[in-house]
Structure formats: structure tokens, C-alpha cells
């Protein structure tokens, strides 16, 4: 009789995260070779896709060998929730992630790196940020890691550690904040919906918001500004962050009520 085992455990999740980081390092020469040939933006796009595809393939085959599972649940049962989910994610990004991340001092070395990334605003950067990153990262950190840990641990433990590993793999404290807050939110939504498609949509919406800001604000200048200056004054900061937090809170309350009602209905039919 075929028994389906759960994968991964917390230790195995760290191992899978290590595979992702290892692929980052192993394929770095690819980026360097392509840089003078196709330019910085497209070299980064090809490097990222190849590196994450390699990490996904390894993670997928380990999961298949451990559990006999080959597919991922991409069904969206309640599409009417998507506007609330997306608004909540963007509200968290603007109201919490950006202010907190701005408070962390940034060395000149990292400022230079983030300024170079901010300069990438063409098709290659769009594909990397809004399509490839949400697809590969969500399959690995929600489709494999979180989905497996939810079968072994409590929801809180599984969501926390999947978000922590998602944040950790970015290897810097500023994106760590984003990874923990947005990753935690995506994990919470995934726990209630079990839909990888929704996770990908949330991630894509957040990254699309960040990508769009490159055309609206001077991200390079913002890296050298204080929190108040980056918002154009204290009043603007309070209005923008306050409004974002309020929108996120309203959407989270609605989603919580919906998920709670759905859980109660399921219990009544058991």
C-alpha cells in the first residue's frame, strides 16, 4: 500500500532554502558572462530564471520522491476575494513594510546595489520582478515548503517559518522585513485557501506595485532621505501610511470573517 509522507520538515525546509541560495551562487558566473553581451537587465533576467528554475526542479523532484505528489493546487474557489486580498497586501507594503524598512540604516555598499536595481525599469526587469519571481518563489516557499509544513506542524508555526525562510533567502535586512510581513500574509491566505494561484497573484501585485513606483518616485533619491523626507513631509507620511494601514485593516477584517465563516460551514458538514 502506497503511503504518502509529508515533506518538508523544518530541517528539510532549511535544506531547500539552502538549495536556493546555493543555486544563486553556482549560477552567478552566468550573469557575469551575459552582462557584456545582452546588458545588465536581461543578464539578470536570464540568470534569475535559470537559477530559480534549477532550484525549483530540485525541490520538486525531492518532494515527488518523498510524497509521490506531482502537482500543485492552483484552483481559485473564491475569486471575489482577490480585490480584498490584493488591497490588503499593498496596504501592508505601503503602511508597514516601507516605513519599517526605511528605519533600518543602509550602508553605502547596499545603497549602490539598490540604486542599480532601481535603474532597471524595462521589459527584462518587469519579467523578473512581476512574472518570474512570484511564480518560482511561491511554488518553492508556499507550494512546497508551507504546504508540506502545514501537514506536520500547527498553522502558526508553518506560516511563521515559511515566511522566515522566504525573508531569509533575500539575504539582506530590508527585504527581510518585506519577506516576513508579506510572506506571513501570503502564508495566512494560503492556509485558508490552499491556492497557489492566489499566492502568486499576491506576490505579483506587490512586486508590480514596487516596479510601478520606479516611474512615479525617485527611488535612488529616497535611499538617501530620512523617513519623513521620503514621504514629502510629516503630514504626508501620516496620511499615506495611516490610509494604507486602515485599508489593510478593513480588508484583513473582511477576509478573517470570510475564512472563519467558511471554516464553520465545513465543520457543520463534517
Coordinates of C-alpha atoms in Angstrom, one line a residue:
X1 CA 0.0 0.0 0.0
X2 CA 1.4 3.5 -1.0
X3 CA 1.6 5.8 2.0
X4 CA 2.0 9.5 1.2
X5 CA 4.6 11.1 3.5
X6 CA 4.6 14.8 4.3
X7 CA 7.6 16.9 3.1
X8 CA 9.3 19.0 4.1
X9 CA 10.0 19.2 7.8
X10 CA 11.5 22.3 9.3
X11 CA 15.0 20.9 8.9
X12 CA 14.3 19.9 5.3
X13 CA 12.8 23.4 4.6
X14 CA 16.1 24.9 5.7
X15 CA 17.8 22.4 3.3
X16 CA 15.6 23.5 0.4
X17 CA 16.3 27.2 1.2
X18 CA 20.0 26.3 1.1
X19 CA 19.5 24.8 -2.3
X20 CA 18.0 28.1 -3.5
X21 CA 21.0 30.1 -2.0
X22 CA 23.4 27.5 -3.5
X23 CA 21.8 28.0 -7.0
X24 CA 22.3 31.8 -6.6
X25 CA 26.0 31.2 -6.1
X26 CA 26.5 28.5 -8.6
X27 CA 24.9 30.4 -11.5
X28 CA 26.5 33.8 -10.7
X29 CA 29.1 33.3 -13.4
X30 CA 26.2 33.1 -15.9
X31 CA 25.2 36.6 -15.0
X32 CA 28.8 37.8 -15.4
X33 CA 29.2 36.1 -18.8
X34 CA 25.9 37.5 -20.2
X35 CA 26.4 41.0 -18.8
X36 CA 28.6 42.4 -21.6
X37 CA 26.5 40.5 -24.3
X38 CA 22.9 41.4 -23.5
X39 CA 23.2 44.1 -20.9
X40 CA 22.6 44.3 -17.1
X41 CA 18.8 44.0 -17.2
X42 CA 18.5 41.0 -19.5
X43 CA 21.5 39.2 -18.0
X44 CA 19.8 39.5 -14.6
X45 CA 16.5 38.2 -16.0
X46 CA 18.2 35.1 -17.6
X47 CA 20.3 34.5 -14.5
X48 CA 17.3 34.7 -12.2
X49 CA 15.1 32.4 -14.3
X50 CA 17.8 29.8 -14.8
X51 CA 18.8 29.9 -11.1
X52 CA 15.3 29.7 -9.7
X53 CA 14.2 27.1 -12.3
X54 CA 17.1 24.9 -11.2
X55 CA 16.2 25.3 -7.5
X56 CA 12.5 24.5 -8.3
X57 CA 13.4 21.4 -10.3
X58 CA 15.5 20.0 -7.4
X59 CA 12.8 20.9 -4.8
X60 CA 10.0 19.4 -7.0
X61 CA 11.8 16.1 -7.5
X62 CA 12.7 15.8 -3.9
X63 CA 9.1 16.4 -3.0
X64 CA 7.9 13.9 -5.6
X65 CA 10.3 11.2 -4.3
X66 CA 9.3 11.9 -0.7
X67 CA 5.5 12.2 -1.1
X68 CA 4.5 10.9 -4.6
X69 CA 2.9 14.3 -5.2
X70 CA 3.4 15.7 -8.6
X71 CA 1.0 18.6 -8.9
X72 CA 0.1 21.8 -7.0
X73 CA -3.4 23.2 -6.2
X74 CA -3.9 26.2 -8.4
X75 CA -7.7 26.4 -8.2
X76 CA -9.3 29.7 -7.1
X77 CA -12.5 28.9 -5.3
X78 CA -13.5 32.4 -4.3
X79 CA -12.3 34.9 -7.0
X80 CA -14.4 37.6 -5.4
X81 CA -11.9 37.8 -2.5
X82 CA -9.0 38.8 -4.8
X83 CA -9.6 42.6 -4.7
X84 CA -9.6 42.5 -0.8
X85 CA -6.5 40.3 -0.8
X86 CA -4.6 42.5 -3.2
X87 CA -5.6 45.7 -1.4
X88 CA -4.6 44.2 2.0
X89 CA -1.1 43.2 0.6
X90 CA -0.5 46.6 -0.9
X91 CA -1.7 48.3 2.2
X92 CA 0.7 46.3 4.3
X93 CA 3.5 47.1 1.8
X94 CA 2.9 50.9 2.0
X95 CA 1.7 51.2 5.5
X96 CA 4.1 48.9 7.4
X97 CA 6.9 47.4 5.2
X98 CA 8.1 50.7 3.6
X99 CA 8.3 52.7 6.9
X100 CA 9.9 49.9 8.9
X101 CA 12.4 49.2 6.1
X102 CA 13.3 52.9 5.9
X103 CA 14.2 52.9 9.6
X104 CA 17.0 50.4 9.1
X105 CA 20.3 52.1 8.4
X106 CA 21.7 51.2 4.9
X107 CA 25.5 51.1 4.3
X108 CA 26.8 52.8 1.1
X109 CA 27.5 49.4 -0.5
X110 CA 23.8 48.3 -0.3
X111 CA 22.7 51.8 -1.4
X112 CA 24.7 51.4 -4.5
X113 CA 23.3 47.9 -5.2
X114 CA 19.6 49.0 -4.7
X115 CA 20.2 52.1 -6.8
X116 CA 21.5 49.9 -9.6
X117 CA 18.4 47.7 -9.3
X118 CA 16.1 50.8 -9.3
X119 CA 17.6 51.8 -12.6
X120 CA 16.3 48.6 -14.2
X121 CA 12.8 49.5 -15.4
X122 CA 12.4 47.8 -18.8
X123 CA 10.8 44.7 -20.0
X124 CA 13.5 42.4 -18.6
X125 CA 13.1 43.8 -15.1
X126 CA 9.3 43.5 -15.4
X127 CA 9.6 39.8 -16.3
X128 CA 12.0 39.2 -13.5
X129 CA 10.0 41.0 -10.8
X130 CA 6.4 40.6 -11.8
X131 CA 6.3 37.2 -13.5
X132 CA 9.3 35.0 -12.7
X133 CA 9.8 35.9 -9.0
X134 CA 6.2 35.4 -8.0
X135 CA 6.0 32.1 -9.9
X136 CA 9.2 30.4 -8.8
X137 CA 9.3 31.8 -5.2
X138 CA 5.7 31.0 -4.5
X139 CA 6.0 27.4 -5.8
X140 CA 9.0 26.8 -3.6
X141 CA 8.1 28.7 -0.4
X142 CA 4.3 28.2 -0.4
X143 CA 3.6 25.3 -2.8
X144 CA 6.4 23.1 -1.4
X145 CA 7.6 24.4 2.0
X146 CA 4.4 25.8 3.5
X147 CA 2.1 23.2 2.1
X148 CA 4.3 20.4 3.5
X149 CA 4.8 22.0 6.9
X150 CA 1.1 22.6 7.3
X151 CA 0.8 18.8 7.3
X152 CA 3.3 18.4 10.1
X153 CA 3.0 21.4 12.3
X154 CA 0.5 23.9 13.6
X155 CA -0.6 26.6 11.2
X156 CA 1.2 29.4 13.1
X157 CA 4.5 27.5 13.2
X158 CA 4.2 26.6 9.5
X159 CA 3.3 30.1 8.4
X160 CA 6.0 31.7 10.5
X161 CA 8.8 29.5 9.3
X162 CA 7.8 29.6 5.7
X163 CA 7.8 33.4 5.9
X164 CA 11.1 33.5 7.8
X165 CA 12.8 31.3 5.2
X166 CA 11.3 33.4 2.4
X167 CA 12.6 36.5 4.0
X168 CA 16.0 34.9 4.9
X169 CA 16.7 33.9 1.3
X170 CA 16.8 37.5 0.2
X171 CA 20.0 37.9 2.3
X172 CA 19.5 41.5 3.4
X173 CA 17.6 43.1 6.3
X174 CA 15.5 45.4 4.1
X175 CA 14.0 42.7 2.0
X176 CA 13.8 40.5 5.1
X177 CA 11.1 42.9 6.5
X178 CA 9.2 42.6 3.3
X179 CA 9.5 38.9 3.3
X180 CA 8.3 38.5 6.8
X181 CA 5.3 40.8 6.5
X182 CA 4.1 40.0 3.0
X183 CA 5.3 36.3 3.3
X184 CA 3.3 36.0 6.5
X185 CA 0.2 37.4 4.9
X186 CA 0.6 35.2 1.8
X187 CA 1.1 32.2 4.1
X188 CA -2.1 33.1 6.1
X189 CA -4.1 33.3 2.9
X190 CA -2.6 30.1 1.5
X191 CA -3.5 28.3 4.8
X192 CA -7.2 29.3 4.3
X193 CA -7.4 28.8 0.5
X194 CA -4.7 26.3 -0.3
X195 CA -4.5 28.1 -3.7
X196 CA -1.0 28.5 -5.1
X197 CA -2.5 30.8 -7.8
X198 CA -3.7 33.3 -5.2
X199 CA -0.3 33.3 -3.6
X200 CA 1.3 34.0 -7.0
X201 CA -1.2 36.8 -7.7
X202 CA -0.5 38.5 -4.3
X203 CA 3.3 38.3 -4.9
X204 CA 2.9 39.6 -8.4
X205 CA 0.7 42.5 -7.2
X206 CA 3.2 43.6 -4.5
X207 CA 6.1 43.4 -7.0
X208 CA 4.1 45.2 -9.6
X209 CA 3.4 48.0 -7.1
X210 CA 7.2 48.3 -6.4
X211 CA 8.0 48.2 -10.1
X212 CA 5.5 50.9 -10.9
X213 CA 6.9 53.2 -8.2
X214 CA 10.1 53.4 -10.3
X215 CA 8.2 55.6 -12.8
X216 CA 6.4 57.7 -10.1
X217 CA 9.1 58.5 -7.5
X218 CA 12.8 58.8 -7.5
X219 CA 13.8 55.6 -5.7
X220 CA 17.5 56.5 -5.9
X221 CA 17.0 59.8 -4.1
X222 CA 14.7 58.1 -1.5
X223 CA 17.6 55.8 -0.5
X224 CA 19.5 58.9 0.8
X225 CA 16.5 60.5 2.5
X226 CA 15.0 60.2 6.0
X227 CA 11.6 58.5 6.5
X228 CA 9.8 61.9 6.7
X229 CA 11.7 63.3 3.7
X230 CA 10.9 60.3 1.6
X231 CA 7.2 60.9 2.1
X232 CA 7.5 64.6 1.4
X233 CA 6.9 65.8 4.9
X234 CA 5.4 64.5 8.2
X235 CA 1.8 65.2 7.3
X236 CA 2.1 63.3 4.0
X237 CA 3.8 60.4 5.8
X238 CA 1.0 60.2 8.4
X239 CA -1.8 60.5 5.7
X240 CA -0.2 57.9 3.4
X241 CA 0.8 55.3 6.0
X242 CA -2.4 55.8 8.0
X243 CA -4.6 55.4 5.0
X244 CA -2.7 52.3 3.9
X245 CA -2.9 50.7 7.3
X246 CA -6.6 51.5 7.5
X247 CA -7.3 49.9 4.1
X248 CA -5.2 46.8 5.1
X249 CA -7.0 46.5 8.4
X250 CA -10.5 46.7 6.8
X251 CA -9.6 44.1 4.2
X252 CA -8.0 41.8 6.8
X253 CA -11.1 42.0 8.9
X254 CA -13.3 41.1 6.0
X255 CA -11.0 38.2 5.0
X256 CA -10.9 37.0 8.6
X257 CA -14.7 37.0 8.8
X258 CA -15.0 35.1 5.5
X259 CA -12.4 32.5 6.4
X260 CA -14.0 32.0 9.8
X261 CA -17.4 31.5 8.3
X262 CA -16.1 29.1 5.7
X263 CA -14.4 27.1 8.4
X264 CA -17.6 26.9 10.5
X265 CA -19.6 25.7 7.5
X266 CA -17.1 23.0 6.8
X267 CA -17.3 21.9 10.5
X268 CA -21.1 21.7 10.3
X269 CA -20.9 19.4 7.3
X270 CA -18.4 17.0 8.8

